Amino acid sequence: MSRGAFWTGIAIAAVVATAMALDLVDHASAPRGPVLPRPEGFHMNLRGLGPLELAFAGRVQLVTDRREEEESGGGATRVPRWQVLGNDPTPEGAGMSIRDTHIEAMPHEGESAAPIAADTPRAWIALARDRGLLTLDMDRPWRLETPVLDLPGFRGGTRMRATAYGMAELHPRDQWVRARGRFRLDAENLSLEAADFRYDALTGRMEFAPWRERVDWSFRDSSGAVLHGTSDACG
């Protein structure tokens, strides 16, 4: 082990020991009450510390690293940076379940807004292991329950919002999102309801299909009047 890694391990161990001591003092002085169940934790194996279990309760923030990966032709691919903010993450399969979640692709330099943002009552985030640490998996889709999707980077800078009535998937690396079944799309003065929504933030392409063989839409004109209509065409 290098000297830096050794002192890093000592520092981490000291912080953990101090936190445990403070926790014991706090519990010794606090009035006795019902014992709350310990949340299920994530198992990791850190060099210098060995196996450990890390559990969370309350609001947490997870952010991926910004990096570039070399391509076979000598170029580089910029990997988007994502932020996940939510409550009470717990292990679930090869990922984690997290409540009341906000997910956002953080804009690159020179960009004014994130290409995709989502708010969902519950999300499943894929996890990967990197040298014993758990990290957000960028290569598998994340699942979102009845999300509200903010799409500020649509063609021409039009800000659009899609509300899915069922499950949706978001692919963090490829920056696409799709929702099976019925959804609602709102953009400035236009609203429509259709099905099988898909949006690609890299190309700005949006696709959808009729819901039960129809697309319902409404449009507010410059006078404030609202026009309603139905179409059997898809986008």
Short mmCIF file of C-alpha atoms in Angstrom, two decimals:
data_model
loop_
_atom_site.label_atom_id
_atom_site.label_comp_id
_atom_site.label_asym_id
_atom_site.label_seq_id
_atom_site.Cartn_x
_atom_site.Cartn_y
_atom_site.Cartn_z
CA MET A 1 0.00 0.00 0.00
CA SER A 2 1.33 3.48 -0.85
CA ARG A 3 1.85 6.03 1.90
CA GLY A 4 -1.00 8.15 0.50
CA ALA A 5 -3.39 5.21 0.51
CA PHE A 6 -2.26 4.27 4.03
CA TRP A 7 -2.95 7.73 5.42
CA THR A 8 -6.22 7.89 3.53
CA GLY A 9 -7.25 4.63 5.21
CA ILE A 10 -6.18 5.95 8.61
CA ALA A 11 -8.14 9.18 8.07
CA ILE A 12 -11.27 7.30 7.03
CA ALA A 13 -10.96 4.94 9.99
CA ALA A 14 -10.55 7.92 12.33
CA VAL A 15 -13.65 9.60 10.93
CA VAL A 16 -15.67 6.39 11.29
CA ALA A 17 -14.42 5.84 14.85
CA THR A 18 -15.22 9.45 15.82
CA ALA A 19 -18.70 9.19 14.31
CA MET A 20 -19.33 5.93 16.18
CA ALA A 21 -18.13 7.48 19.46
CA LEU A 22 -20.34 10.53 19.01
CA ASP A 23 -23.25 8.29 18.14
CA LEU A 24 -22.73 6.25 21.33
CA VAL A 25 -22.57 9.39 23.46
CA ASP A 26 -25.70 10.75 21.81
CA HIS A 27 -27.57 7.49 22.38
CA ALA A 28 -26.40 7.31 26.01
CA SER A 29 -27.72 10.81 26.78
CA ALA A 30 -30.90 10.66 24.70
CA PRO A 31 -34.20 9.54 26.25
CA ARG A 32 -35.10 5.96 25.48
CA GLY A 33 -37.68 5.45 22.79
CA PRO A 34 -38.72 2.93 20.16
CA VAL A 35 -35.83 1.44 18.21
CA LEU A 36 -36.19 2.19 14.52
CA PRO A 37 -35.25 -0.55 12.05
CA ARG A 38 -31.85 -0.07 10.40
CA PRO A 39 -32.14 0.53 6.65
CA GLU A 40 -30.70 -2.13 4.38
CA GLY A 41 -27.18 -1.18 3.30
CA PHE A 42 -24.90 -1.50 0.29
CA HIS A 43 -22.00 -3.95 0.56
CA MET A 44 -18.57 -2.83 -0.61
CA ASN A 45 -15.01 -4.06 -0.24
CA LEU A 46 -12.59 -1.15 0.03
CA ARG A 47 -8.84 -1.55 -0.20
CA GLY A 48 -7.30 -0.89 3.19
CA LEU A 49 -10.63 -1.16 5.01
CA GLY A 50 -12.00 -4.50 3.85
CA PRO A 51 -15.70 -5.40 3.61
CA LEU A 52 -18.18 -2.83 4.87
CA GLU A 53 -21.87 -2.06 4.63
CA LEU A 54 -23.05 1.48 3.96
CA ALA A 55 -26.68 2.40 4.71
CA PHE A 56 -28.49 5.68 4.08
CA ALA A 57 -31.54 7.31 5.63
CA GLY A 58 -32.98 10.60 4.41
CA ARG A 59 -31.95 12.80 1.49
CA VAL A 60 -28.83 11.86 -0.50
CA GLN A 61 -27.08 13.28 -3.57
CA LEU A 62 -25.09 11.17 -6.02
CA VAL A 63 -23.05 12.71 -8.85
CA THR A 64 -21.09 10.94 -11.58
CA ASP A 65 -17.63 12.06 -12.67
CA ARG A 66 -17.16 14.15 -15.79
CA ARG A 67 -14.74 12.37 -18.09
CA GLU A 68 -13.83 11.61 -21.68
CA GLU A 69 -13.21 8.13 -23.04
CA GLU A 70 -10.90 7.40 -25.95
CA GLU A 71 -12.38 5.87 -29.07
CA SER A 72 -10.66 3.27 -31.26
CA GLY A 73 -10.05 5.88 -33.96
CA GLY A 74 -8.07 8.13 -31.63
CA GLY A 75 -10.85 10.57 -30.78
CA ALA A 76 -12.63 11.00 -27.48
CA THR A 77 -16.24 10.59 -26.38
CA ARG A 78 -17.55 12.96 -23.74
CA VAL A 79 -19.48 11.05 -21.08
CA PRO A 80 -22.37 13.11 -19.68
CA ARG A 81 -22.38 13.95 -15.98
CA TRP A 82 -25.51 13.05 -14.02
CA GLN A 83 -26.92 14.05 -10.66
CA VAL A 84 -29.34 11.87 -8.67
CA LEU A 85 -31.06 13.43 -5.66
CA GLY A 86 -33.53 11.36 -3.61
CA ASN A 87 -34.58 9.78 -0.33
CA ASP A 88 -33.75 6.51 1.43
CA PRO A 89 -31.83 4.53 -1.23
CA THR A 90 -31.87 0.76 -0.71
CA PRO A 91 -30.35 -2.12 -2.70
CA GLU A 92 -32.60 -3.76 -5.28
CA GLY A 93 -31.18 -6.36 -7.63
CA ALA A 94 -28.16 -4.99 -9.50
CA GLY A 95 -29.05 -1.44 -8.57
CA MET A 96 -30.85 0.67 -6.00
CA SER A 97 -34.37 1.89 -5.38
CA ILE A 98 -34.69 5.54 -4.33
CA ARG A 99 -37.79 7.63 -3.50
CA ASP A 100 -38.84 11.19 -4.39
CA THR A 101 -36.09 11.42 -6.94
CA HIS A 102 -34.77 14.24 -9.12
CA ILE A 103 -32.43 13.13 -11.92
CA GLU A 104 -30.62 15.59 -14.13
CA ALA A 105 -28.00 15.51 -16.86
CA MET A 106 -25.69 18.35 -15.88
CA PRO A 107 -24.91 20.70 -18.80
CA HIS A 108 -21.48 20.77 -20.41
CA GLU A 109 -19.45 23.95 -20.66
CA GLY A 110 -21.18 26.45 -22.92
CA GLU A 111 -24.63 24.88 -22.46
CA SER A 112 -27.29 26.91 -20.69
CA ALA A 113 -29.52 24.02 -19.63
CA ALA A 114 -29.41 20.30 -18.98
CA PRO A 115 -30.58 18.14 -21.93
CA ILE A 116 -32.85 15.96 -19.72
CA ALA A 117 -34.23 16.24 -16.20
CA ALA A 118 -36.77 13.98 -14.48
CA ASP A 119 -38.81 13.99 -11.29
CA THR A 120 -40.29 10.69 -10.15
CA PRO A 121 -41.80 9.28 -6.94
CA ARG A 122 -39.55 6.23 -7.27
CA ALA A 123 -36.59 5.33 -9.45
CA TRP A 124 -34.42 2.27 -9.96
CA ILE A 125 -30.81 3.25 -10.66
CA ALA A 126 -28.39 0.69 -12.08
CA LEU A 127 -25.14 0.32 -10.13
CA ALA A 128 -21.69 -0.95 -11.14
CA ARG A 129 -18.57 -1.82 -9.14
CA ASP A 130 -15.30 0.03 -9.67
CA ARG A 131 -12.37 -1.21 -7.57
CA GLY A 132 -14.71 -2.25 -4.78
CA LEU A 133 -16.76 0.96 -4.84
CA LEU A 134 -20.35 1.16 -6.06
CA THR A 135 -20.90 3.71 -8.81
CA LEU A 136 -23.81 4.77 -10.99
CA ASP A 137 -23.93 2.49 -14.05
CA MET A 138 -24.02 4.62 -17.20
CA ASP A 139 -24.40 1.69 -19.60
CA ARG A 140 -27.79 0.32 -18.48
CA PRO A 141 -31.16 2.10 -18.54
CA TRP A 142 -32.55 3.53 -15.29
CA ARG A 143 -36.25 2.93 -14.58
CA LEU A 144 -38.55 5.77 -13.56
CA GLU A 145 -42.05 5.43 -12.12
CA THR A 146 -44.66 7.88 -13.58
CA PRO A 147 -42.00 10.55 -14.16
CA VAL A 148 -42.35 14.17 -15.23
CA LEU A 149 -39.64 14.78 -17.84
CA ASP A 150 -38.24 18.25 -18.50
CA LEU A 151 -36.74 18.53 -22.01
CA PRO A 152 -35.33 22.05 -22.39
CA GLY A 153 -33.02 21.22 -25.28
CA PHE A 154 -35.63 20.34 -27.92
CA ARG A 155 -35.12 21.70 -31.45
CA GLY A 156 -34.99 25.48 -31.54
CA GLY A 157 -34.59 25.65 -27.77
CA THR A 158 -38.28 24.91 -27.16
CA ARG A 159 -38.84 23.81 -23.57
CA MET A 160 -41.05 20.74 -23.43
CA ARG A 161 -42.43 18.66 -20.57
CA ALA A 162 -43.62 15.06 -20.86
CA THR A 163 -45.66 13.34 -18.15
CA ALA A 164 -45.70 9.55 -18.29
CA TYR A 165 -48.63 7.66 -16.77
CA GLY A 166 -46.62 4.46 -16.37
CA MET A 167 -42.99 3.34 -16.28
CA ALA A 168 -40.24 5.03 -18.28
CA GLU A 169 -36.60 4.26 -19.02
CA LEU A 170 -33.69 6.70 -19.18
CA HIS A 171 -30.32 5.76 -20.67
CA PRO A 172 -27.70 8.00 -19.04
CA ARG A 173 -24.83 7.51 -21.51
CA ASP A 174 -26.86 7.65 -24.74
CA GLN A 175 -29.17 10.36 -23.33
CA TRP A 176 -32.51 8.99 -24.46
CA VAL A 177 -35.73 8.48 -22.55
CA ARG A 178 -38.77 6.43 -23.48
CA ALA A 179 -42.14 5.69 -21.91
CA ARG A 180 -44.47 2.87 -22.91
CA GLY A 181 -48.19 3.54 -22.90
CA ARG A 182 -50.03 6.83 -22.49
CA PHE A 183 -48.27 10.16 -21.86
CA ARG A 184 -48.95 13.91 -21.98
CA LEU A 185 -46.70 16.44 -23.72
CA ASP A 186 -46.78 20.18 -22.97
CA ALA A 187 -44.84 22.83 -24.89
CA GLU A 188 -45.61 26.55 -24.60
CA ASN A 189 -49.13 26.85 -26.10
CA LEU A 190 -49.45 23.25 -27.29
CA SER A 191 -50.54 20.14 -25.35
CA LEU A 192 -51.17 16.63 -26.63
CA GLU A 193 -51.80 13.11 -25.33
CA ALA A 194 -50.42 10.11 -27.19
CA ALA A 195 -48.51 6.88 -26.51
CA ASP A 196 -45.06 5.25 -26.66
CA PHE A 197 -43.00 8.39 -26.22
CA ARG A 198 -39.28 8.44 -27.08
CA TYR A 199 -36.89 11.40 -27.00
CA ASP A 200 -33.23 11.45 -28.01
CA ALA A 201 -31.42 14.43 -26.48
CA LEU A 202 -28.37 13.99 -28.73
CA THR A 203 -30.32 14.36 -31.96
CA GLY A 204 -33.35 16.31 -30.70
CA ARG A 205 -35.62 13.69 -32.28
CA MET A 206 -38.97 12.92 -30.65
CA GLU A 207 -41.30 10.04 -31.55
CA PHE A 208 -44.71 8.94 -30.37
CA ALA A 209 -47.72 6.92 -31.53
CA PRO A 210 -51.50 7.33 -31.27
CA TRP A 211 -53.11 6.34 -27.98
CA ARG A 212 -55.98 3.99 -28.80
CA GLU A 213 -55.70 5.07 -32.46
CA ARG A 214 -55.90 8.80 -31.72
CA VAL A 215 -53.83 11.78 -30.60
CA ASP A 216 -55.72 14.42 -28.60
CA TRP A 217 -54.30 17.93 -28.73
CA SER A 218 -55.07 21.49 -27.67
CA PHE A 219 -53.56 24.79 -28.79
CA ARG A 220 -53.79 28.29 -27.31
CA ASP A 221 -53.66 31.02 -29.97
CA SER A 222 -52.41 34.61 -29.59
CA SER A 223 -55.83 35.81 -28.40
CA GLY A 224 -55.93 33.25 -25.60
CA ALA A 225 -58.58 31.04 -27.19
CA VAL A 226 -57.99 27.30 -26.78
CA LEU A 227 -58.53 25.04 -29.79
CA HIS A 228 -59.03 21.29 -29.32
CA GLY A 229 -58.64 18.50 -31.84
CA THR A 230 -57.98 14.83 -32.51
CA SER A 231 -55.70 13.19 -35.02
CA ASP A 232 -54.80 9.62 -35.93
CA ALA A 233 -51.27 10.55 -37.08
CA CYS A 234 -48.11 9.83 -35.11
CA GLY A 235 -45.05 12.03 -34.59
#
